[in-house]
Coordinates of C-alpha atoms and ligand atoms in Angstrom, one line a residue:
X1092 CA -39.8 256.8 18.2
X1093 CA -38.7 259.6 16.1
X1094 CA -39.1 262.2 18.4
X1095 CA -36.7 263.6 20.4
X1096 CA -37.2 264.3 24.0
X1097 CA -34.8 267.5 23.6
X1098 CA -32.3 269.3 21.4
X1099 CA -30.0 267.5 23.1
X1100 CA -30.8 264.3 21.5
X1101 CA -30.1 265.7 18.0
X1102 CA -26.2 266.3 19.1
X1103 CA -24.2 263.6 16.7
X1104 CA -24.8 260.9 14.4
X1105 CA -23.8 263.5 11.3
X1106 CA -23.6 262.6 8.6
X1107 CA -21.3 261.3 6.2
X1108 CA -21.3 262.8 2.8
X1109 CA -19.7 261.6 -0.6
X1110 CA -17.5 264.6 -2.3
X1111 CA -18.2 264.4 -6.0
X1112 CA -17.2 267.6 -8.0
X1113 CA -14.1 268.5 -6.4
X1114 CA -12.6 264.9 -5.5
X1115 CA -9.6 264.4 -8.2
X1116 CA -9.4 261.1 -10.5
X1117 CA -8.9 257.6 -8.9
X1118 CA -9.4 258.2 -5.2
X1119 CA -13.1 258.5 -3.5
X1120 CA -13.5 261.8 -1.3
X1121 CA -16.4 262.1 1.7
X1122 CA -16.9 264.7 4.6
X1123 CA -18.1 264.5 8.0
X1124 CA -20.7 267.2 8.4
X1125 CA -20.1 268.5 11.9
X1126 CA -22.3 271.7 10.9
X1127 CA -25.5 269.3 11.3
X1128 CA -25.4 269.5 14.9
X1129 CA -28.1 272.0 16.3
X1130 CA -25.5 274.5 17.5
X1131 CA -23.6 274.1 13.8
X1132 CA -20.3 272.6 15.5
X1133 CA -18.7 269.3 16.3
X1134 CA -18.2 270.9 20.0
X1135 CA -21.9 270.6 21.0
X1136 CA -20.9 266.6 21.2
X1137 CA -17.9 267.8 23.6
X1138 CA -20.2 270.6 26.0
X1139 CA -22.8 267.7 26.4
X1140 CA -20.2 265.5 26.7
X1141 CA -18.7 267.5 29.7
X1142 CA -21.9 268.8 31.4
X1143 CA -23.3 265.3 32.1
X1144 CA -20.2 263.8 33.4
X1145 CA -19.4 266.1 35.7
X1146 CA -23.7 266.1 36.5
X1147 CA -22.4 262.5 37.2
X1148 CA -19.2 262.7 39.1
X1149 CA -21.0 265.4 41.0
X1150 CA -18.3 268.1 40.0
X1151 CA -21.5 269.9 38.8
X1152 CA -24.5 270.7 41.0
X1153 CA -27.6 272.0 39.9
X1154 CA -27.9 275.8 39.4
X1155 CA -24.4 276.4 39.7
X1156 CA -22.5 278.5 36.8
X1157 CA -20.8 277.3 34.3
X1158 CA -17.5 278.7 32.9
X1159 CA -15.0 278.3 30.1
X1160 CA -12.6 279.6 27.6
X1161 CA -13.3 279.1 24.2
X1162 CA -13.1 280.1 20.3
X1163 CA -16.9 280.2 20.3
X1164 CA -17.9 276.5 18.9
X1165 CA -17.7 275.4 22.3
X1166 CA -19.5 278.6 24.1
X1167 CA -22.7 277.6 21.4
X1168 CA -22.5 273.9 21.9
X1169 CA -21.9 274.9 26.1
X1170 CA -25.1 277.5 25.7
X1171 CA -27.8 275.0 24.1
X1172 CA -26.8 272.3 26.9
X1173 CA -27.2 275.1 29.4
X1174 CA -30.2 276.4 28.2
X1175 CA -31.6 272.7 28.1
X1176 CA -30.4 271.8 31.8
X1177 CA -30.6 275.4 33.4
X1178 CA -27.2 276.2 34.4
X1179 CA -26.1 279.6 33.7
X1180 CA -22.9 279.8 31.8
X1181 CA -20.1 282.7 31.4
X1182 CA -17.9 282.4 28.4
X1183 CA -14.5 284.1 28.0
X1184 CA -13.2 284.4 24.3
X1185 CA -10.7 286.5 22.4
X1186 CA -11.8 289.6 20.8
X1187 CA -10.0 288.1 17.7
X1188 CA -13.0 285.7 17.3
X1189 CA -15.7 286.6 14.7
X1190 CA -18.5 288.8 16.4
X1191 CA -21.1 286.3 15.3
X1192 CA -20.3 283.8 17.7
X1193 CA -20.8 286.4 20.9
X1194 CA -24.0 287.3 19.6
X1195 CA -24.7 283.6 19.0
X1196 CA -24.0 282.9 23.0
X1197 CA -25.6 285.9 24.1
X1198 CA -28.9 284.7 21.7
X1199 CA -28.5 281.3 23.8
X1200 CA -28.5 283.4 26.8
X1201 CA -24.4 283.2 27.6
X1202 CA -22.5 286.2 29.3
X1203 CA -19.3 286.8 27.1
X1204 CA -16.6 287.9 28.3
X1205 CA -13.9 289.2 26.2
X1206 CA -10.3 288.9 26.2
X1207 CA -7.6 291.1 24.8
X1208 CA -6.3 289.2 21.3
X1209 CA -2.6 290.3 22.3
X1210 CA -3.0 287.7 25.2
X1211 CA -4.5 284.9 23.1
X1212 CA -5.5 281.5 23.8
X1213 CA -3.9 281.6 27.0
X1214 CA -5.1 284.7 28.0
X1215 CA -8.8 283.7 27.4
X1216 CA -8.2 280.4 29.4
X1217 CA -6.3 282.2 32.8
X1218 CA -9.1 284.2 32.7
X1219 CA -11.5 281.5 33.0
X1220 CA -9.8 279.7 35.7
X1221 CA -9.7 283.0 37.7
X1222 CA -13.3 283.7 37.3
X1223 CA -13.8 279.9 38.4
X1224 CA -11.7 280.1 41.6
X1225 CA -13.3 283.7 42.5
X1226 CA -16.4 282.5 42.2
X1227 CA -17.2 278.9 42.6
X1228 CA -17.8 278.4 39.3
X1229 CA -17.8 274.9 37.2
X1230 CA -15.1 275.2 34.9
X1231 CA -15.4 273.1 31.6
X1232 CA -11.3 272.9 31.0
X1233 CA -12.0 271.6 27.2
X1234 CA -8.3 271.7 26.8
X1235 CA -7.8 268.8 29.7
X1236 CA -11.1 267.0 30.4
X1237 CA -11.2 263.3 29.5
X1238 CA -14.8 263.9 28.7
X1239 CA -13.4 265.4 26.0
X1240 CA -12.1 263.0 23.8
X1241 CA -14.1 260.1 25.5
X1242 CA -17.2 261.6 23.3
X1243 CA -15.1 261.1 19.9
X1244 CA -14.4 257.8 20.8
X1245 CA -17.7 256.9 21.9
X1246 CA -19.7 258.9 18.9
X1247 CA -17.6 260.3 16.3
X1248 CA -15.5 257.4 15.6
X1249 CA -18.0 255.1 16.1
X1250 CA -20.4 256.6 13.8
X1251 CA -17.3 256.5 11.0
X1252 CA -16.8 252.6 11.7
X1253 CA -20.4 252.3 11.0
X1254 CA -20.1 254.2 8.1
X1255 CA -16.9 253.0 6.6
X1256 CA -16.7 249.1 8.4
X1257 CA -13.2 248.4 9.9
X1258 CA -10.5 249.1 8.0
X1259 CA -13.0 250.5 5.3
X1260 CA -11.4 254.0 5.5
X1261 CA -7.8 255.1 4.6
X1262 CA -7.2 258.5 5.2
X1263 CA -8.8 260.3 8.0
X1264 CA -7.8 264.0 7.6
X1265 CA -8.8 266.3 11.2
X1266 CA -7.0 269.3 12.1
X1267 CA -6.9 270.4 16.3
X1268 CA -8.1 272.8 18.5
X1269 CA -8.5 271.2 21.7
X1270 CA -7.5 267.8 20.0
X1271 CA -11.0 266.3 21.7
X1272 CA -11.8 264.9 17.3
X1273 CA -7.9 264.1 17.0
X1274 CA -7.6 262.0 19.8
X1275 CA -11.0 260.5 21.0
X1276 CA -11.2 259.3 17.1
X1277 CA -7.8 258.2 16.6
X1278 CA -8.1 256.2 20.4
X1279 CA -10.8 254.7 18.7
X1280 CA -9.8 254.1 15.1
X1281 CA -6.6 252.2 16.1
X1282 CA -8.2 249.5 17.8
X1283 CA -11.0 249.1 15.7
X1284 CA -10.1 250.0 12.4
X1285 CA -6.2 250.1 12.9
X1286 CA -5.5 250.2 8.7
X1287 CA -6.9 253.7 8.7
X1288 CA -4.4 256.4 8.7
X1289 CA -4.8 259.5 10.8
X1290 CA -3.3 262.6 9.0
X1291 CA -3.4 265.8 11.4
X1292 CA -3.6 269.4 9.4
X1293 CA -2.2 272.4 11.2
X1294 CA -1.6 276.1 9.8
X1295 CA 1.5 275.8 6.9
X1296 CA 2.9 279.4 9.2
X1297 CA 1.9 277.6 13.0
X1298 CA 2.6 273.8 12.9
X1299 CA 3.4 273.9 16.5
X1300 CA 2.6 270.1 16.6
X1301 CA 5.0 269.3 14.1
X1302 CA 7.5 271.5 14.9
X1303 CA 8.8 268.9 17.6
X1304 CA 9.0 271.7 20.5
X1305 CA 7.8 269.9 23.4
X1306 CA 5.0 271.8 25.2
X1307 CA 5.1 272.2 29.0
X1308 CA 2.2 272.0 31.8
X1309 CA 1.0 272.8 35.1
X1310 CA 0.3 270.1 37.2
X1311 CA -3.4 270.3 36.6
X1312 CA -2.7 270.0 32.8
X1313 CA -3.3 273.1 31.5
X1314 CA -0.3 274.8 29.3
X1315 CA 2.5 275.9 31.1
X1316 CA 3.8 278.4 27.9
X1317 CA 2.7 280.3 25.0
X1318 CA 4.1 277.4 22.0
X1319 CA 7.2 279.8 20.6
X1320 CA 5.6 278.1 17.1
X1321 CA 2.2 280.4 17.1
X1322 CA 1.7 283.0 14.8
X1323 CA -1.3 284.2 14.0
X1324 CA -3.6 282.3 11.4
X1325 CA -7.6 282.4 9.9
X1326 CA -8.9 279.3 11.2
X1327 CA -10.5 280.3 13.9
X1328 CA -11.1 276.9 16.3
X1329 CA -8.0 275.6 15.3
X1330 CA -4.4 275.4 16.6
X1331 CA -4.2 277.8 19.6
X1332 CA -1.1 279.2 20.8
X1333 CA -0.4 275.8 22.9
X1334 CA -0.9 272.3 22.5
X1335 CA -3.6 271.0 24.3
X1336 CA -3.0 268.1 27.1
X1337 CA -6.3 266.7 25.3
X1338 CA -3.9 267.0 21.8
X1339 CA -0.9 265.8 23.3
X1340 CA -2.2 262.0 23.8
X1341 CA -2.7 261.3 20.2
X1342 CA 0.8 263.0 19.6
X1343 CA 2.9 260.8 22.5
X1344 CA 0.9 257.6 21.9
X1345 CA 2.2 257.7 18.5
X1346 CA -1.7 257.5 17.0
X1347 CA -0.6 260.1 14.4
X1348 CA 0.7 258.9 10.8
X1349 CA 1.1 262.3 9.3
X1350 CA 0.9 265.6 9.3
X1351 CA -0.1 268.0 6.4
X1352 CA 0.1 271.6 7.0
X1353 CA -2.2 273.9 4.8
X1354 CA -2.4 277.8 4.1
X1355 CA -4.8 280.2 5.3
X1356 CA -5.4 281.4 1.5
X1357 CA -6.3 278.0 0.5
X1358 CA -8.8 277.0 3.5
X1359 CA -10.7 279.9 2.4
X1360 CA -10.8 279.0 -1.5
X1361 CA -11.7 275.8 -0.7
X1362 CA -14.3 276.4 1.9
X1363 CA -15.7 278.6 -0.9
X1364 CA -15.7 276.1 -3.4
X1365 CA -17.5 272.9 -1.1
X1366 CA -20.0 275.9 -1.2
X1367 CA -20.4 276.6 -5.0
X1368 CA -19.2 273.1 -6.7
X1369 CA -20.8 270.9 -4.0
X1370 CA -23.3 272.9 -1.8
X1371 CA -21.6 272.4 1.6
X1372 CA -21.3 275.1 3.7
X1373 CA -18.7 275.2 6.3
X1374 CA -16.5 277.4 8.0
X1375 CA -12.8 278.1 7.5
X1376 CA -11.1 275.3 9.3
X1377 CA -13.6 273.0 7.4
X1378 CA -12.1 274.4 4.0
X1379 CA -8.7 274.2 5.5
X1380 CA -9.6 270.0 6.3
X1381 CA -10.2 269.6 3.4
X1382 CA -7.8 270.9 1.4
X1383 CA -5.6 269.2 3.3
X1384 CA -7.5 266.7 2.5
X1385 CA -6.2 267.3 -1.4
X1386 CA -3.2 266.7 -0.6
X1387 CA -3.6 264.1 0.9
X1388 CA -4.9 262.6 -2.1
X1389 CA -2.6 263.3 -4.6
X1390 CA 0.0 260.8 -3.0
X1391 CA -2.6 258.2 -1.5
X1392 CA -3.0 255.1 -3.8
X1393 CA -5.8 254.5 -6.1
X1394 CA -8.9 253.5 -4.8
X1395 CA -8.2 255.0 -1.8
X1396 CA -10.8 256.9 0.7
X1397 CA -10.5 260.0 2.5
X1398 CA -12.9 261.5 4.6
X1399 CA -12.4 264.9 6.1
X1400 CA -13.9 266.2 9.4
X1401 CA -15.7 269.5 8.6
X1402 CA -15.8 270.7 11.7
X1403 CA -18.5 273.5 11.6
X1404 CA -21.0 275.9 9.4
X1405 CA -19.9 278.7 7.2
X1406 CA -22.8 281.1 8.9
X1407 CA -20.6 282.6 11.6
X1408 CA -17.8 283.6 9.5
X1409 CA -19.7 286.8 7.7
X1410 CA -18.0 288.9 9.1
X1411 CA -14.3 287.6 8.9
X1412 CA -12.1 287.3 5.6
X1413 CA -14.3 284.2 4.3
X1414 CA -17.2 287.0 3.1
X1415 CA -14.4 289.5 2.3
X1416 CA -15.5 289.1 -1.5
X1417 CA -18.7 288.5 -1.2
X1418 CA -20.4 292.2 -2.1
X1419 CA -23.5 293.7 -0.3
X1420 CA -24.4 295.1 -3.3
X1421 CA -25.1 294.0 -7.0
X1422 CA -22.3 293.7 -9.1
X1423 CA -22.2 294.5 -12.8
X1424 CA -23.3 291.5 -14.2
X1425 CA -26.4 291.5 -11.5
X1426 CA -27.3 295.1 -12.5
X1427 CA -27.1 294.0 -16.0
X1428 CA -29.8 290.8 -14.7
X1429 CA -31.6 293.6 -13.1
X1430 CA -32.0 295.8 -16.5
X1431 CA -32.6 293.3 -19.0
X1432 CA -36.7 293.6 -18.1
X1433 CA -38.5 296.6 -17.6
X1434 CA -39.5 297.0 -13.9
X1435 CA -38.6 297.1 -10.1
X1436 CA -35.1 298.0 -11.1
X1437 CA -33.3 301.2 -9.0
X1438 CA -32.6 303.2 -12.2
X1439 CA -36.1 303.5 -13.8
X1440 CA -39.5 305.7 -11.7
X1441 CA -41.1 303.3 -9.6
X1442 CA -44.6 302.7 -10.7
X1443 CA -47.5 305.8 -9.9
X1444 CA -49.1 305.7 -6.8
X1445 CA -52.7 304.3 -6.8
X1446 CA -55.2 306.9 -6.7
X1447 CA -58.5 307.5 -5.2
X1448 CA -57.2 307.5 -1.6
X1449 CA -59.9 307.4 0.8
X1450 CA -60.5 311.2 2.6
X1451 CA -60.4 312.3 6.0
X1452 CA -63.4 312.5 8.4
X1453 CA -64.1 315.0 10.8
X1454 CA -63.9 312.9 13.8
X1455 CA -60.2 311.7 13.0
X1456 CA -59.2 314.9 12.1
X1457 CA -60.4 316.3 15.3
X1458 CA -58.4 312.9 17.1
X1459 CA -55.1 313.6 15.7
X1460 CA -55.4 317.3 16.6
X1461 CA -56.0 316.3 20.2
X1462 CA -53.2 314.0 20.5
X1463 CA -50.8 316.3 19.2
X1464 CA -52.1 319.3 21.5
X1465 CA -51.8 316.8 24.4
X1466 CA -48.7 315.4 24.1
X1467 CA -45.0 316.8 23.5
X1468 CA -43.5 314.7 21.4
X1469 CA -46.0 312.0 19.1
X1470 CA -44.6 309.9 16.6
X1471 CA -47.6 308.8 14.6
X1472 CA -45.6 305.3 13.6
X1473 CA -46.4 301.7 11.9
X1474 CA -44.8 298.9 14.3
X1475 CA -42.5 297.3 12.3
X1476 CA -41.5 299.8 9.7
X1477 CA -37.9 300.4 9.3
X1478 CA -38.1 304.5 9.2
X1479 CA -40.5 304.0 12.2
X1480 CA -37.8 302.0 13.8
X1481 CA -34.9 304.4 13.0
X1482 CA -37.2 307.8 14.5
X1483 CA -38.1 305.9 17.3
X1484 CA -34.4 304.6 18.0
X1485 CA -33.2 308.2 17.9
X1486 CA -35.5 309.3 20.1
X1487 CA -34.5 307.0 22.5
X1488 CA -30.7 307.8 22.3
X1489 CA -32.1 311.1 22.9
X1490 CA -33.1 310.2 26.3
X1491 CA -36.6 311.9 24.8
X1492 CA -39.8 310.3 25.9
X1493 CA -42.1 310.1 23.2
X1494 CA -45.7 309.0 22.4
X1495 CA -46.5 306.9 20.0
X1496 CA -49.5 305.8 17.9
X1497 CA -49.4 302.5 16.1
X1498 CA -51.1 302.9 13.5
X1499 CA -51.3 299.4 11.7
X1500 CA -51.1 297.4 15.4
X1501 CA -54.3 295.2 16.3
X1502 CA -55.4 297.5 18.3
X1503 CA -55.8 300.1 15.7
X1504 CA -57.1 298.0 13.3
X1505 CA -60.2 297.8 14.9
X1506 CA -63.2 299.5 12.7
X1507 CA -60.0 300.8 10.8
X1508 CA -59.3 303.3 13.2
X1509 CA -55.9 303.6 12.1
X1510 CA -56.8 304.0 8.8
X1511 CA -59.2 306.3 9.6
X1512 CA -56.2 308.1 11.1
X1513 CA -54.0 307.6 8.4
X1514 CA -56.4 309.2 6.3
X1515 CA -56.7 312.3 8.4
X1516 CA -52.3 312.7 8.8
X1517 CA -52.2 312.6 5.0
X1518 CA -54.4 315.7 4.8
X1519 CA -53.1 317.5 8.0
X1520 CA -49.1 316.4 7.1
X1521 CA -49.7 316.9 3.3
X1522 CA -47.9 313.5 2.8
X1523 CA -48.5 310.3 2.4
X1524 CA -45.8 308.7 4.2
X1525 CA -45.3 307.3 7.9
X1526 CA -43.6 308.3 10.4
X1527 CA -45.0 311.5 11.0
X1528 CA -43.4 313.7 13.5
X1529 CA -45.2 316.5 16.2
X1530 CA -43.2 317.9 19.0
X1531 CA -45.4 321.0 21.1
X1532 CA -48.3 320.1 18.6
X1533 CA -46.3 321.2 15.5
X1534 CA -45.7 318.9 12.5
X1535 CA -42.2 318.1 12.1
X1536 CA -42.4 315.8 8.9
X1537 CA -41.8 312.6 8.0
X1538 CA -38.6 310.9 9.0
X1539 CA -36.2 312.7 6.4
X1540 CA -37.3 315.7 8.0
X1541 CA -37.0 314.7 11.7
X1542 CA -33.4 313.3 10.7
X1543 CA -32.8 316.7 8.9
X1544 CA -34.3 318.8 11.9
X1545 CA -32.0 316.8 14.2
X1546 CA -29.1 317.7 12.4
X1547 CA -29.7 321.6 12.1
X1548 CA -29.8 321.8 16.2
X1549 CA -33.6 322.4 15.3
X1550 CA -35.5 320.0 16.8
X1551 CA -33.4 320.6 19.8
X1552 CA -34.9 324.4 19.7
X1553 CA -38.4 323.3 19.5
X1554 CA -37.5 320.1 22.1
X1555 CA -35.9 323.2 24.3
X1556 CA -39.4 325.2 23.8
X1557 CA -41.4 322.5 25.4
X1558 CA -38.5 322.4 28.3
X1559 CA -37.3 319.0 27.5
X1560 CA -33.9 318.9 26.8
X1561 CA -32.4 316.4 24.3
X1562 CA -28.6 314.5 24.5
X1563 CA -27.3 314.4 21.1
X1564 CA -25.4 311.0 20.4
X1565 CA -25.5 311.2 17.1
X1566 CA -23.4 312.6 14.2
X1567 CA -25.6 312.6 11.7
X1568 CA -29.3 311.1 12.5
X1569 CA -29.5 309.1 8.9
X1570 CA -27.2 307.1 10.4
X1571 CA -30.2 305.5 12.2
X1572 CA -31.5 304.0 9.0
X1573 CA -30.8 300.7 8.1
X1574 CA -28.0 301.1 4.8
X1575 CA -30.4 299.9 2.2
X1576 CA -32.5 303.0 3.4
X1577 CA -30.2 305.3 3.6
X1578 CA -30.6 308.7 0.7
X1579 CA -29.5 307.0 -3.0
Ligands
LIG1312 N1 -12.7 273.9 13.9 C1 -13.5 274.8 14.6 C2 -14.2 275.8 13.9 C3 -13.6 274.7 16.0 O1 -14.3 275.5 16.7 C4 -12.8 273.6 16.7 C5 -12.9 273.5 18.2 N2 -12.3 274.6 18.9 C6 -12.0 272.8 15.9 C7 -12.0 272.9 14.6 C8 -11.2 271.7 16.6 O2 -11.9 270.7 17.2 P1 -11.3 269.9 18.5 O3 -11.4 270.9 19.6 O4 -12.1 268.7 18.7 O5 -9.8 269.6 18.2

């Protein structure tokens, strides 16, 4: 039976995947895809992981909120589950984090709630535990919950056994953020495949693992101190500014046969190069993995095999320093692709309008002058047109009530009545264009003029005239238009 009975049944069993472009001479290179889970992270095995053991042990009852701290993986991989089973779910995350992965939770339907960055991973985790205690709420405690690693050892490691066979595999290469990969695979690995060696990567500038400082905790497990080893570092999900109970098994069971620190510059060159020389895109930690992973290889014997766990996708890091390079714009050499044929380019006229454009009837003539004479403000708009979209969103900013006219929606299209209308607003507005503005049944223009009219303290005047009054949030209205839009 090949289909699944919910997007929960897609979590895991990712695949394996043979490196072949950037693997050096004489040893055989593979990543663990993580990104192929539906949420894009290796931590929607850990959030399902969690949920239905605690739906088990009771510790979770139906409808109740769920809450916990994370770096965002776990907040996705936490949302779809909730979404699935129909728990609410608060998140608490560090400002620091990139803004895609709030706007991810919130598109699954999380709260987010942020945390200052100077408090760091500590900060964001005392502040789920509070809002758990105030409220009653479930709290996930990634950092401590056997459910945790148990889902590495069940899944993960299995799925690499299968992959591999015992003893198949050399060099397993996983960095940590909660340790749930580290330790649930390395539980796992040791007693079924005990010739594989487990190589742990940290930040080069915070190896707080390897520094030997001995973390303390609470009773209940959680981290009793900010590690004195922490700095700052770019790979977000990894290494937080403690050592996670979950971490710490692997560390004092002695399951960990080397450790390989890597540098923030080189995670992102070479989570940019799986992307160009082998067409896997991950995130930052991922590039970090692996090129630890390097290293790894350049003392390992011949013939040996490494795999690396790449622990997420590369999509929720546009906005952080992975894109930082990567231009909005066309660079030289695309402008030069751009001018080496005659057309669509920005730098020669754009083709003449069509002519013969269809005229204006009497009776849509006489409907537009109505509309305008009837209401105070009319926006004569097309529904998904971005200069519609930018008027319209001004408007609203304005606090200005408007009515609007859409002139390409079904219900317009009927016995082309919005054509029909179009027809009429290019002869009443002399232009061709839409938006087309009226406020007290005078035409304001199109939506350069609007923009421009808002600006001057005009349309304000003429807003005033009709005795609605207008709250100008806006600098300058053109920055309502999308930036491809905005005045070349
Ligand atoms: N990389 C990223 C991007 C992550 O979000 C995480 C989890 N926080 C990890 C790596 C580490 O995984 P684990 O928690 O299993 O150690």
């Amino acid at each position: 039976m090949a289909i699944k009975s919910s997007i929960l049944e897609t979590i895991g069993q990712t695949p394996t995947i043979r490196v072949n472009h950037l693997a050096p001479e004489g040893v055989e290179m593979y990543v663990k895809l993580e990104a192929a889970n539906p949420g894009g992270s290796v931590k929607d095995r850990l959030a399902l992981s969690i949920i239905e053991t605690a739906e088990r042990d009771g510790s979770l009852q139906p409808g109740q909120t769920v809450v916990e701290a994370t770096s965002g993986n776990t907040g996705i991989g936490l949302a779809i589950v909730c979404a699935q089973k129909g728990y609410p779910l608060v998140v608490t995350m560090a400002e620091s984090f990139s803004v895609e992965r709030r706007k991810l939770m919130r598109f699954l339907g999380a709260k987010v709630v942020l945390t200052p960055a100077s408090e760091k991973g500590t900060g964001m985790v005392r502040k789920a535990r509070e809002l758990a205690e105030e409220h009653g709420w479930f709290l996930a405690r990634q950092f401590e919950n056997p459910a945790n690693p148990a889902i590495h050892e069940n899944t993960t490691a299995r799925e690499i056994i299968e992959d591999f066979g015992a003893d198949g595999l050399d060099y397993l290469v996983t960095g940590f953020g909660t340790g749930g990969t580290l330790t649930g695979i390395s539980r796992r690995m040791k007693a079924d495949s005990p010739a594989t060696r487990i190589i742990v990567t940290e930040p080069d500038n915070s190896a707080i693992m390897a520094s030997g400082h001995v973390q303390a905790y609470n009773p209940d497990g959680s981290a009793a101190e900010s590690h004195p080893g922490f700095r700052p570092h770019p790979m977000q999900g990894w290494s937080p500014d403690f050592i996670p109970a979950v971490a710490h098994e692997a560390m004092a069971e002695g399951r960990i046969d080397g450790f390989q620190p890597v540098g923030g510059q080189a995670a992102l060159e070479m989570s940019r190069a799986l992307a160009t020389r082998e067409g896997i895109f991950v995130g930052i930690s991922a590039g970090a993995t692996f090129a630890a992973a390097l290293e790894v290889a350049k003392t390992a014997p011949k013939g040996s095999k490494i795999l690396a766990m790449l622990p997420d996708t590369g999509e929720r890091y546009l906005s952080t320093p992975l894109f930082a390079d990567v231009p909005e714009e066309m660079s030289d050499e695309e402008m030069a692709i751009s001018r080496s044929t005659e057309t669509i380019r920005f730098d020669a006229p754009a083709a003449a309008p069509a002519v013969g454009q269809p005229a204006a009837d009497a009776e849509a003539l006489a409907e537009v002058q109505e509309t305008v004479s009837e209401h105070a403000v009319v926006v004569y708009a097309l529904e998904w047109c971005e200069f519609c979209w930018s008027v319209r969103k001004m408007f609203e900013d304005a606090g200005i009530d408007y009515h609007a006219v859409e002139l390409d929606s079904v219900a317009y299209q009927q016995d082309n009545h919005g054509g029909r209308l179009r027809a009429a607003l290019r002869e009443i507005c002399n232009a061709p264009t839409i938006p087309q503005v009226f406020v007290g049944g005078q035409h304001i223009g199109g939506a350069t003029e609007t923009f421009d009219a808002y600006n001057s303290g005009q349309l304000a005047e003429m807003l005033e005239a009709q005795q609605i009054s207008m709250a100008a949030t806006a600098q300058n209205a053109y920055s309502y238009l999308p930036k491809w839009l905005h005045p070349r």
